[in-house]
Short mmCIF file of C-alpha atoms in Angstrom, two decimals:
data_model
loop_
_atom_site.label_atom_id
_atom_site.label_comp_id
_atom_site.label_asym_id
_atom_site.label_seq_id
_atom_site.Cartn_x
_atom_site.Cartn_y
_atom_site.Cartn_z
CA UNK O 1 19.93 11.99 -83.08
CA UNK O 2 16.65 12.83 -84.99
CA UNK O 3 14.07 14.51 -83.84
CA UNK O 4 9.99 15.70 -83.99
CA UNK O 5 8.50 17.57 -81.81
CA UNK O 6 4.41 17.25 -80.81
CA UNK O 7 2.05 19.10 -78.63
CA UNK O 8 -1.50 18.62 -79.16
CA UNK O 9 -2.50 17.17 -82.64
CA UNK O 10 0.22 19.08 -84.66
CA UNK O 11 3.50 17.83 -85.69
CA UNK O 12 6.52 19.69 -86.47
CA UNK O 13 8.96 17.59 -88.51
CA UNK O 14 12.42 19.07 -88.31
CA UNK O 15 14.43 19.00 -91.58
CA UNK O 16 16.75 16.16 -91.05
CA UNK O 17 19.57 18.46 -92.71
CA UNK O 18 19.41 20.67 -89.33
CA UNK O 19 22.26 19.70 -86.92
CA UNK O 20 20.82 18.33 -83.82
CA UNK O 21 21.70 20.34 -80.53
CA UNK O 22 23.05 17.07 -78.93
CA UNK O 23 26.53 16.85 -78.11
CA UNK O 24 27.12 13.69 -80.09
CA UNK O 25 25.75 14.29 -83.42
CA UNK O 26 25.13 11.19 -85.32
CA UNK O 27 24.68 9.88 -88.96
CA UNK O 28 20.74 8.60 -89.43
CA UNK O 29 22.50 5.55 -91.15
CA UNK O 30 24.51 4.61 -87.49
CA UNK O 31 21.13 4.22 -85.95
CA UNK O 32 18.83 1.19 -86.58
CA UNK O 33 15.05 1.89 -87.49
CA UNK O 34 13.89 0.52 -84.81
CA UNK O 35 15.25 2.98 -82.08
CA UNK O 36 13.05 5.66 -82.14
CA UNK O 37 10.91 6.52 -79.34
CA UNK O 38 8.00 9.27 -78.40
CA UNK O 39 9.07 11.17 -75.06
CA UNK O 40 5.58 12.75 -73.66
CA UNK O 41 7.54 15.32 -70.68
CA UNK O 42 4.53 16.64 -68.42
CA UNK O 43 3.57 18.13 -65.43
CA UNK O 44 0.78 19.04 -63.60
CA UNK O 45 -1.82 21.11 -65.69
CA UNK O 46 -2.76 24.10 -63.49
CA UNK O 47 -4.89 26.38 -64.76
CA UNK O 48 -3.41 29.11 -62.95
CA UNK O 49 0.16 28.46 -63.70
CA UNK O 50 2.00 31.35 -64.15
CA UNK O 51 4.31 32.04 -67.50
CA UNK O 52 7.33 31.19 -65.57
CA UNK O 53 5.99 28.33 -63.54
CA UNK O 54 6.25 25.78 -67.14
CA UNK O 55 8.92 24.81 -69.39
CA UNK O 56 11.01 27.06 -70.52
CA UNK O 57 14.10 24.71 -72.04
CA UNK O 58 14.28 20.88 -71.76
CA UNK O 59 17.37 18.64 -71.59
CA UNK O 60 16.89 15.23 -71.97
CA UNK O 61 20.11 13.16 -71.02
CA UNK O 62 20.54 9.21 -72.04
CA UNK O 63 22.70 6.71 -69.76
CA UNK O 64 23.52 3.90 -70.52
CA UNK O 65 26.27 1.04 -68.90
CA UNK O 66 27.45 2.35 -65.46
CA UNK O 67 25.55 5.39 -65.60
CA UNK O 68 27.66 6.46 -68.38
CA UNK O 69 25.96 9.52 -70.43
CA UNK O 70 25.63 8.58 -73.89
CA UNK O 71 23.99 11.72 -75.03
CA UNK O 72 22.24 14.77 -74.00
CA UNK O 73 19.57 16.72 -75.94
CA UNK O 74 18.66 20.32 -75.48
CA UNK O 75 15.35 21.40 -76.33
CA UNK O 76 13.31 24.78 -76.97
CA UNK O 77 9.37 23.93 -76.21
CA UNK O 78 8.74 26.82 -78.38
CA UNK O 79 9.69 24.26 -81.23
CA UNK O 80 6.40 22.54 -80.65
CA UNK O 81 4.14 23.75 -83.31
CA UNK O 82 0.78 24.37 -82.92
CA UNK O 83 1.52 25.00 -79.38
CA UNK O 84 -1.15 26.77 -77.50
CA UNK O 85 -0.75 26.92 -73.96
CA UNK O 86 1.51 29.13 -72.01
CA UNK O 87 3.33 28.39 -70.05
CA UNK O 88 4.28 25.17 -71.97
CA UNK O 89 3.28 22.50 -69.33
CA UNK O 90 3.47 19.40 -72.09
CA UNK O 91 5.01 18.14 -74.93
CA UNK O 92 6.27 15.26 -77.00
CA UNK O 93 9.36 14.64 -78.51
CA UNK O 94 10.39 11.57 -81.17
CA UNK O 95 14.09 10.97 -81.45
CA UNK O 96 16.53 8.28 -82.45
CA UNK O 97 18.05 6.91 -79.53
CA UNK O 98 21.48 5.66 -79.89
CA UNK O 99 21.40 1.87 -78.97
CA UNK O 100 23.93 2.16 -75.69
CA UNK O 101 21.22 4.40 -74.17
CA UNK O 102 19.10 2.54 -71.20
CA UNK O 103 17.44 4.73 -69.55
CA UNK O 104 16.63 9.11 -70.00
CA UNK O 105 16.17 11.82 -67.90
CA UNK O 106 14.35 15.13 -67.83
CA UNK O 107 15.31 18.25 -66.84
CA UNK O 108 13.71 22.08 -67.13
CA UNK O 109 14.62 25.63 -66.48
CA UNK O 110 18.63 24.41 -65.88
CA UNK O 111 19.51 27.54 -66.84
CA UNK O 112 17.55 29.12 -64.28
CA UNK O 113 19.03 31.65 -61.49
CA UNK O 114 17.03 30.14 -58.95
CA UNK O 115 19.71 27.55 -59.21
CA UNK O 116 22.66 28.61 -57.78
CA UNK O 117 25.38 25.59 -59.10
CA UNK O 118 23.37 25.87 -62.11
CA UNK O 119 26.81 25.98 -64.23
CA UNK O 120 28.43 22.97 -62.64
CA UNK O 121 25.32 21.14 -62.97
CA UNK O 122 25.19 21.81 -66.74
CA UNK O 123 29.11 21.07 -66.87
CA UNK O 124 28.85 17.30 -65.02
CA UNK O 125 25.88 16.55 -68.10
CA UNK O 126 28.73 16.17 -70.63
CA UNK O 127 28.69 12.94 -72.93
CA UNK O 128 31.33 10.13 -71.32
CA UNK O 129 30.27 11.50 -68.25
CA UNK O 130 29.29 9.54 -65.06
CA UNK O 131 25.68 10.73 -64.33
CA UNK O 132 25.38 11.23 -60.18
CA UNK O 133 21.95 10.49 -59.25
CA UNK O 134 23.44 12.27 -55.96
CA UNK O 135 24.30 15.40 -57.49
CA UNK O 136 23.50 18.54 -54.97
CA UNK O 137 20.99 20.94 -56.13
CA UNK O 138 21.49 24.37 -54.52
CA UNK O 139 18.55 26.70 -54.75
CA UNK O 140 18.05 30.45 -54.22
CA UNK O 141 17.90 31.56 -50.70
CA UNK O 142 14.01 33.30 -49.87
CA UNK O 143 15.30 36.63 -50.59
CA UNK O 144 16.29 35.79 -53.99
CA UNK O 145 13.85 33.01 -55.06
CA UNK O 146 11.74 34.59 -57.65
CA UNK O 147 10.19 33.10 -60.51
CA UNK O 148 10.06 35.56 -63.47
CA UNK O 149 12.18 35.26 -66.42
CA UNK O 150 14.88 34.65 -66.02
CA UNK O 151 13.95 33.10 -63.08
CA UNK O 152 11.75 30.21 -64.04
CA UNK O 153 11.67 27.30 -61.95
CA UNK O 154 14.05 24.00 -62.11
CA UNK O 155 12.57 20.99 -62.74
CA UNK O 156 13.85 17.37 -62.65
CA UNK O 157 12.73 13.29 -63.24
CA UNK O 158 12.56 10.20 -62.10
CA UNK O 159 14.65 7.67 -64.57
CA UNK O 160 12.77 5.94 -67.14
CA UNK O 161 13.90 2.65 -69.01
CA UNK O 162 14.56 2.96 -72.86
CA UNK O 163 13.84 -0.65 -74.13
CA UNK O 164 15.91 -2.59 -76.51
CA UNK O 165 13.36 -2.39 -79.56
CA UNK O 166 11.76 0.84 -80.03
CA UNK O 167 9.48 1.77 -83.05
CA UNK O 168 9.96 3.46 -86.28
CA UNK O 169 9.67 7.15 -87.04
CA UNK O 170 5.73 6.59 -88.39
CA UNK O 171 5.20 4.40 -85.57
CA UNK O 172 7.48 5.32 -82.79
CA UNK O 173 7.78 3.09 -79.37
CA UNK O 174 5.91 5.29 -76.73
CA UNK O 175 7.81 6.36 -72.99
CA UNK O 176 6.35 8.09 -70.55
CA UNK O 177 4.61 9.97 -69.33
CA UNK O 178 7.81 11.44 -67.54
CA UNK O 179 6.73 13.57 -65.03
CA UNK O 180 8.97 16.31 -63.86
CA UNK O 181 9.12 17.67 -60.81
CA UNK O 182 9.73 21.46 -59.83
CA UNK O 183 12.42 21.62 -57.04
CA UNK O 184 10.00 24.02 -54.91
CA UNK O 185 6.65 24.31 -53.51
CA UNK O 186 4.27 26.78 -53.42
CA UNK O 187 1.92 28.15 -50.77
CA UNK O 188 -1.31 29.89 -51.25
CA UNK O 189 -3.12 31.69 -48.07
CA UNK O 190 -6.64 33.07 -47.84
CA UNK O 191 -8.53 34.80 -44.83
CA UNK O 192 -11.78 35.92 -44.63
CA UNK O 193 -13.62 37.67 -42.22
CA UNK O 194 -16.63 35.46 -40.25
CA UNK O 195 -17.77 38.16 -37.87
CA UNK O 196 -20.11 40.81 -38.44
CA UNK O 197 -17.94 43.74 -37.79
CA UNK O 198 -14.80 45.15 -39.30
CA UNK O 199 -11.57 43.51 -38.21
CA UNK O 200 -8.33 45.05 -37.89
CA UNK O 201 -5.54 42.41 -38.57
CA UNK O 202 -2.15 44.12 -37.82
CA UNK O 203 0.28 41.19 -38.12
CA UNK O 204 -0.17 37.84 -39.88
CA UNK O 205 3.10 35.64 -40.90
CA UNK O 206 3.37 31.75 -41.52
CA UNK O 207 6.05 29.86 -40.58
CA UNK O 208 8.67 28.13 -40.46
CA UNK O 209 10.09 26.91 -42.73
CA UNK O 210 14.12 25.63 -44.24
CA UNK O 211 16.28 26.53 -47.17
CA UNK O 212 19.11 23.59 -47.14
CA UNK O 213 20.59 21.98 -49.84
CA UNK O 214 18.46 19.25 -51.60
CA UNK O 215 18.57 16.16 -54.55
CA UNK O 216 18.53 17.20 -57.95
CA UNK O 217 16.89 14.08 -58.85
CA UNK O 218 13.55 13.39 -57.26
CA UNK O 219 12.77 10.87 -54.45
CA UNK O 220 11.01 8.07 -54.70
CA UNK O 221 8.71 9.19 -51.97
CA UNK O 222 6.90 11.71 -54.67
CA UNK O 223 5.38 9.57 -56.67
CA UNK O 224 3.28 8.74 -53.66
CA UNK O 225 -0.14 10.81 -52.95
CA UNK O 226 -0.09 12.17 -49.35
CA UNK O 227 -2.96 10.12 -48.27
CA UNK O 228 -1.03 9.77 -44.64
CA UNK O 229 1.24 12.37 -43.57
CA UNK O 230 2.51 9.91 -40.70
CA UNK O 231 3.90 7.98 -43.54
CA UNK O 232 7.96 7.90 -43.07
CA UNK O 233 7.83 7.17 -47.07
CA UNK O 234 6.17 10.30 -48.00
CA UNK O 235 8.78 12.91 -46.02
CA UNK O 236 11.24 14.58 -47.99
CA UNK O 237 14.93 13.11 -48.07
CA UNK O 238 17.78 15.62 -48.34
CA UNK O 239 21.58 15.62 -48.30
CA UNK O 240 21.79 16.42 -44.27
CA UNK O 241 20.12 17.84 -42.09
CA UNK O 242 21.82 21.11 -41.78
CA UNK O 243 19.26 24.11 -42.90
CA UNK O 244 18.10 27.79 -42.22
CA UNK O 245 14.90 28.52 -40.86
CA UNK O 246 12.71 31.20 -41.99
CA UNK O 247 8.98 32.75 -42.17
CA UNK O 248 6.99 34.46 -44.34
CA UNK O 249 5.12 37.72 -43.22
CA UNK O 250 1.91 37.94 -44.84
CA UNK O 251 0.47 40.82 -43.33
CA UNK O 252 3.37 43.96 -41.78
CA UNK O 253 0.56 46.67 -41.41
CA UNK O 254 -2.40 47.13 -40.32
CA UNK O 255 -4.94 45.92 -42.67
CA UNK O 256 -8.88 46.50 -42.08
CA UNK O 257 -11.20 43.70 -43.34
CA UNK O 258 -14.70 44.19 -43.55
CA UNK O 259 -17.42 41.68 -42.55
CA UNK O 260 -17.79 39.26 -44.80
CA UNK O 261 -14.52 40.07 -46.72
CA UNK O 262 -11.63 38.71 -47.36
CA UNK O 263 -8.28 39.71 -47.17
CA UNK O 264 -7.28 40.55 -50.96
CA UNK O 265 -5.61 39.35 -52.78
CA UNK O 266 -4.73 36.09 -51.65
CA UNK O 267 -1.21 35.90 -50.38
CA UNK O 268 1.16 33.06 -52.18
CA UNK O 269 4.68 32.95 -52.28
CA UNK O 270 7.28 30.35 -53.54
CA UNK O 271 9.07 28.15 -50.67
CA UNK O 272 11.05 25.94 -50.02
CA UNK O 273 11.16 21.47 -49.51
CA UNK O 274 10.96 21.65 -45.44
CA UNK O 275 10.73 19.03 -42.94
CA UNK O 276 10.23 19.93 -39.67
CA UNK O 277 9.96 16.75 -38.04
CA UNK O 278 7.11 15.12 -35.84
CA UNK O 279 5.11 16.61 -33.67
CA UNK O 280 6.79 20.31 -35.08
CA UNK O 281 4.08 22.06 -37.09
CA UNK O 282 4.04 24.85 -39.76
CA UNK O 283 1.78 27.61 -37.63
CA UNK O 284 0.34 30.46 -38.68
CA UNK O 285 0.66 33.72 -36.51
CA UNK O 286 -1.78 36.40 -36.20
CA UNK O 287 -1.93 39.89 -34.17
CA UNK O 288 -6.24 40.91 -34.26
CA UNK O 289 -6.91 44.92 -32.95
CA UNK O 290 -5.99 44.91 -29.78
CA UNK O 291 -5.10 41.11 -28.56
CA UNK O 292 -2.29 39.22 -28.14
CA UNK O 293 -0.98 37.73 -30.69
CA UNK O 294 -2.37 34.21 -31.46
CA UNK O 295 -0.19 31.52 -32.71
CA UNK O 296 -2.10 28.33 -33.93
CA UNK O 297 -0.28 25.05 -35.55
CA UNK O 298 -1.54 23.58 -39.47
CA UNK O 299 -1.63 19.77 -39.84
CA UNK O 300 1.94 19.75 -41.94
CA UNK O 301 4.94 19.14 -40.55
CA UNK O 302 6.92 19.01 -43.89
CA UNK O 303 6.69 20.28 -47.48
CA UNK O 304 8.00 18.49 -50.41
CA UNK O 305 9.11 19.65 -53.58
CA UNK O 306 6.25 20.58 -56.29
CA UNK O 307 3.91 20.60 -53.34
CA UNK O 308 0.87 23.10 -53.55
CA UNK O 309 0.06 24.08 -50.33
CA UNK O 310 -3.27 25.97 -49.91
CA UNK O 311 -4.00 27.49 -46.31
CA UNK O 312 -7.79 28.62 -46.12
CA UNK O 313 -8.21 30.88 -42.51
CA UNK O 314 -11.36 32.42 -40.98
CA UNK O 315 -11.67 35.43 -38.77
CA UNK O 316 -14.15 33.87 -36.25
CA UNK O 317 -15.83 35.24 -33.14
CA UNK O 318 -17.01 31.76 -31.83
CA UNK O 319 -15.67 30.28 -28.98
CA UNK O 320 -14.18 26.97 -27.70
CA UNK O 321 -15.80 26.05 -24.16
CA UNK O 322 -13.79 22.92 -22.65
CA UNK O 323 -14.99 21.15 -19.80
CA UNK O 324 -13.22 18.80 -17.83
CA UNK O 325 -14.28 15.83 -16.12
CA UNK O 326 -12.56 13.27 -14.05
CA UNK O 327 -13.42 9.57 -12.19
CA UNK O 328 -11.38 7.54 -10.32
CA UNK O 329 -10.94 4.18 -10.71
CA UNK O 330 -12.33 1.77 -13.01
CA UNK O 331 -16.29 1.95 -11.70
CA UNK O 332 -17.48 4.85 -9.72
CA UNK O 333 -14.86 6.95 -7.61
CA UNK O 334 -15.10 10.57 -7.07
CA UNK O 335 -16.43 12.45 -9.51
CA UNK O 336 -14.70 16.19 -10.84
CA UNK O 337 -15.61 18.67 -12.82
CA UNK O 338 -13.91 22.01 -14.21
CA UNK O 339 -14.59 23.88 -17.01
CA UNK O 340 -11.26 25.59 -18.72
CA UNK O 341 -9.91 28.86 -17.81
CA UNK O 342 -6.64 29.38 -19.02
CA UNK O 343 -4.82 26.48 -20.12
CA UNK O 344 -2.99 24.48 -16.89
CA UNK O 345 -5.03 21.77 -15.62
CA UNK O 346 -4.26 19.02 -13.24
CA UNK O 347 -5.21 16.16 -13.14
CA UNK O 348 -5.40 13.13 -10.87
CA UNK O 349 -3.48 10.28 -10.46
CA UNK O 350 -5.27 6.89 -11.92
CA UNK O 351 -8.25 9.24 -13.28
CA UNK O 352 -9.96 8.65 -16.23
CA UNK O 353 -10.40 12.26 -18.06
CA UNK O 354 -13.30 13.62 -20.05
CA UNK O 355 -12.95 16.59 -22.30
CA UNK O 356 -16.51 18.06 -23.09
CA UNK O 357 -15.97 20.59 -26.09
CA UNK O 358 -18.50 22.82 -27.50
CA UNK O 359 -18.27 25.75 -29.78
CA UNK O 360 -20.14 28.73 -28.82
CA UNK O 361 -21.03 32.22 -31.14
CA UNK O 362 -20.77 35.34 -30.43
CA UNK O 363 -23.51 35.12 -28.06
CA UNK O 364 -22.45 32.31 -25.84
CA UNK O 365 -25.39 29.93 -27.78
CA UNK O 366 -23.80 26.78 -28.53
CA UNK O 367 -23.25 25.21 -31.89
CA UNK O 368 -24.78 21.77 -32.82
CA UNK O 369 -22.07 19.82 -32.76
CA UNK O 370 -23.27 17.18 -35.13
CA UNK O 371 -19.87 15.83 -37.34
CA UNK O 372 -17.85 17.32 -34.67
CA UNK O 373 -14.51 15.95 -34.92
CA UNK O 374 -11.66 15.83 -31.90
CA UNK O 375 -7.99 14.59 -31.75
CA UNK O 376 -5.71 15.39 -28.86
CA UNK O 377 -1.85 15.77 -29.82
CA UNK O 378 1.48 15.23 -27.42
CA UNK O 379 3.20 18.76 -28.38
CA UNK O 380 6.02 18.08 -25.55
CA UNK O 381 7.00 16.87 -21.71
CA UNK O 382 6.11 13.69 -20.49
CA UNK O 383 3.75 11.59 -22.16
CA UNK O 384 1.26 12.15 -18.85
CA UNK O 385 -2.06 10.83 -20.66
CA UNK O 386 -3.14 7.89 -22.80
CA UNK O 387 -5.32 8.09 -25.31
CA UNK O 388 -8.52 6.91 -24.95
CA UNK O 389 -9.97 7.82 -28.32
CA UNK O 390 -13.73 9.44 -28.59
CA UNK O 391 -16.83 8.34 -26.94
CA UNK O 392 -19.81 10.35 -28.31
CA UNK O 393 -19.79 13.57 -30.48
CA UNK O 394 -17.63 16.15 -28.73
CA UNK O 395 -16.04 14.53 -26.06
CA UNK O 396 -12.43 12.97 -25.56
CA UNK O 397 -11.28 10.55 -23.45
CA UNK O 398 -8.22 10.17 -21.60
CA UNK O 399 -6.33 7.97 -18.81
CA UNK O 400 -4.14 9.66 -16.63
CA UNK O 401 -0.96 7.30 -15.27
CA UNK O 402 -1.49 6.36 -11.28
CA UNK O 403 2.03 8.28 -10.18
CA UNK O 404 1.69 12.15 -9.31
CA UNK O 405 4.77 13.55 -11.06
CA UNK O 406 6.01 17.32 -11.07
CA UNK O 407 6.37 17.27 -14.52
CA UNK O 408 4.08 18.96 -16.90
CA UNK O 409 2.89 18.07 -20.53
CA UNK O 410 1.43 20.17 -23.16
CA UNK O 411 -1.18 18.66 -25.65
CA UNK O 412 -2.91 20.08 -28.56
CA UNK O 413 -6.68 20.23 -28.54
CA UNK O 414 -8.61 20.30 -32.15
CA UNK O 415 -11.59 20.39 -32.79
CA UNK O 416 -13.32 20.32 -36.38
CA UNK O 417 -16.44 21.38 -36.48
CA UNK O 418 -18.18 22.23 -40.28
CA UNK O 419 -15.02 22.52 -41.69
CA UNK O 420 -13.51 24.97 -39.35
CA UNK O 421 -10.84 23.72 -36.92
CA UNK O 422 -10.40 25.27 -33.30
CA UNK O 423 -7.56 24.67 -31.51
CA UNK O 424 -6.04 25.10 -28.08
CA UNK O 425 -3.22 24.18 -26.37
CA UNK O 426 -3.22 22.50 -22.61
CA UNK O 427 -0.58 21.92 -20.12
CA UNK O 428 -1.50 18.98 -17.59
CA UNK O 429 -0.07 18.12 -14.07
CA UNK O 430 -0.88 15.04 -12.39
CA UNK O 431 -1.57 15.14 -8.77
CA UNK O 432 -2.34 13.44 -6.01
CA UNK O 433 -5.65 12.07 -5.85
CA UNK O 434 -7.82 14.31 -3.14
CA UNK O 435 -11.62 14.63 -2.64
CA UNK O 436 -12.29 17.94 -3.63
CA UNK O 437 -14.42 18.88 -6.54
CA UNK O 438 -12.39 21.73 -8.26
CA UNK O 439 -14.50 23.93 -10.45
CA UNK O 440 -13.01 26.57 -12.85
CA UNK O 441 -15.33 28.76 -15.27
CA UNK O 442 -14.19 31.08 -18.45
CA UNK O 443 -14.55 30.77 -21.67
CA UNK O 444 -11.36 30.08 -23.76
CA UNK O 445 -11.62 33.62 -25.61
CA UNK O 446 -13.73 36.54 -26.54
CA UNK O 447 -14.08 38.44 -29.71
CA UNK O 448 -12.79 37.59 -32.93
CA UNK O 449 -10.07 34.79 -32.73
CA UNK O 450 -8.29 33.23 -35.28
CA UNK O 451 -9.57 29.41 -36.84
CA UNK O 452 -7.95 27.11 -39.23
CA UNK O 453 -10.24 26.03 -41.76
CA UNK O 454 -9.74 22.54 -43.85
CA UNK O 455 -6.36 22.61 -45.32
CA UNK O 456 -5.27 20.92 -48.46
CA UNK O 457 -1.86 20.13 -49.57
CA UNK O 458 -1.75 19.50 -53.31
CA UNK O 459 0.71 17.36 -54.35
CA UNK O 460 1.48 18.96 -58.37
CA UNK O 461 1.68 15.86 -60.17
CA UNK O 462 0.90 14.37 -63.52
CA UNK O 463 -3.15 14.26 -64.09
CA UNK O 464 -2.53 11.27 -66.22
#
């Protein structure tokens, strides 16, 4: 094969007298003109990509009948002249594509440490090969994933279709954009300090989540945005299901914040594709002076590959005030009303339940709650209410099923209010129906307490 090599408006024509680095050198004359193709590799252009977190080496590897590798091409992005970026994050390459070739991958970094079978990956691309699209990809564990040189990070494609006619070497036939993938995700967290005193944060860790064996190919499920994390289609797929679960301490010591402040610098760490399943959340963890630790849950239950997941938190000192009200039966009934302390409730049976939420400061003055938005989530037990959706702004409704049961169910609670999510989680009982009002007072908490603020998961595609 032939080849050029573009990034930006330069070209670098290589000397057609240099040996190509593919493993089945060919005479120009055994390939017709009109087999020669642009290859524009990309990935997602982050301005705060680290060195290592680009290309480092390509390999480009051509199929053809019966998955049958026809020829593989190694290539240096440091050959692309005028090349100003770094790390090198695109790049196009024009080659002569033998005419049994159907379709091309992309791979980066193969070479990389961070890939374990790294060798007998790079053995199985061999020309007359059979190309697995199954092929195992075994990455570092989290006590060796690192991503320095030589370290960088694997990358892989989807397939792409070479057709019949290409173009000439003036006028080449255009593929791609092929987008590659990098076989782990990344997680950036960020806490600031809401109150107006100093905090002490002595523990703060995120979790949990799996090293297992994954695909060395990407799944088709990536090329979708995550729009809908309840989407089956948009979950990771791996190998099995067997994995290792781990967490990621952010904060060991104690660590003083100032009002205002935030914690610096922002904590972000490589991890790895993780899918904890429904209703099982990545939570963040947090130890503040002298409370209990606080555990609350994010939105994401799974991480995919080349995922960028940013985790803003606030150290808050409002408060979430929850009050409960019950009728029974379809029109009037008797009427209840409690106001949360602690977190067991019970309920009655056939009741229709009203959760009353309102965020209070420092100094017990509630918040307006204008754009106030509430969800309540089955965590696990018995599904012992049924959603009744919202009614106006900050209160939830709920129908409670007409059996008393001894069983108890624990829901999740958010609310977002201004960007700021409180959560809190509530076990329910349902009980016999009775005619006493039952009246509970206390605020949830006191002091500064830890809030999830919006969350964003970045998927790191092309910005075609």
């Amino acid at each position: 094969m032939v080849r050029f090599y573009i990034n930006g408006l330069v070209w670098l024509a290589l000397s057609l007298a240099v040996i190509s680095c593919s493993q089945d050198p060919m005479q120009e004359a055994e390939i017709r003109e009109g087999r020669v193709y642009s290859f524009t590799i990309t990935q997602q252009a982050d301005p705060n990509a680290t060195k290592d977190e680009g290309i480092r080496t390509l390999t480009l590897v051509f199929t053809g009948t019966s998955d049958q590798i026809v020829a593989v091409e190694n290539i240096n992005p440091t050959d692309f002249e005028g090349t100003t970026t770094d790390p090198v994050l695109r790049g196009t390459v024009i080659l002569k594509v033998d005419e049994s070739a159907t379709s091309v991958y992309a791979f980066a970094n193969l070479e990389s440490e961070n890939l374990t079978n790294r060798k007998a990956i790079q053995s199985a691309l061999t020309v007359e090969g059979i190309f697995d699209k199954n092929t195992i990809a075994k990455i570092a564990d989290i006590n060796s994933l690192t991503v320095e040189a030589p370290q960088a990070i694997p990358m892989s494609s989807h397939s792409y279709a070479i057709p019949q006619t290409g173009g000439t070497e003036k006028n080449p036939a255009e593929i791609g954009p092929i987008v590659l993938y990098r076989m782990i995700a990344k997680v950036e967290v960020t806490l600031k300090n809401n109150t107006d005193t100093e905090v002490t944060l002595n523990s703060l860790s995120l979790g949990s989540f799996q090293h297992r064996d994954i695909y060395l190919l990407p799944y088709e499920g990536l090329k979708e945005v995550i729009n809908d994390t309840n989407k089956e289609s948009v979950r990771p797929v791996f190998p099995d299901k067997t994995s290792t679960s781990y967490s990621l301490p952010i904060v060991s010591t104690s660590t003083s914040i100032a009002a205002g402040q935030s914690l610096t610098p922002a904590y972000t760490h490589y991890i790895h594709e993780t899918d904890l399943g429904e209703n099982n959340y990545i939570t963040v963890s947090a130890r503040i002076g002298d409370k209990d630790a606080t555990t609350v849950n994010t939105r994401f239950s799974f991480v995919r590959r080349n995922d960028y997941l940013k985790i803003p938190l606030l150290l808050d000192n409002s408060r979430l005030v929850i009050t409960i009200e019950e009728s029974y039966a379809p029109i009037g009934g008797y009427p209840f009303q409690k106001t949360l302390n602690g977190t067991e409730i019970s309920v009655h049976e056939g009741s229709v339940v009203q959760l009353k939420v309102e965020v209070q400061n420092a100094a017990s003055e509630s918040l307006s709650q204008d754009g106030m938005n509430l969800s309540l989530e089955h965590k696990s037990g018995d599904l012992l209410l049924y959603s009744g959706g919202t009614d106006e702004t900050g209160t939830y409704i709920a129908q409670v099923p007409a059996q008393p049961t001894t069983a108890t169910s624990t829901y999740t609670l958010k609310a977002n209010l201004g960007g700021n999510e409180y959560t809190q989680d509530l076990i329910f009982k349902v009980v016999e129906l009775d005619a006493a009002a039952i009246t509970k007072s206390a605020p949830r908490s006191a002091g500064a307490s830890l809030v999830l603020k919006e969350f964003y998961q970045l998927s790191c595609q092309t910005n075609e």
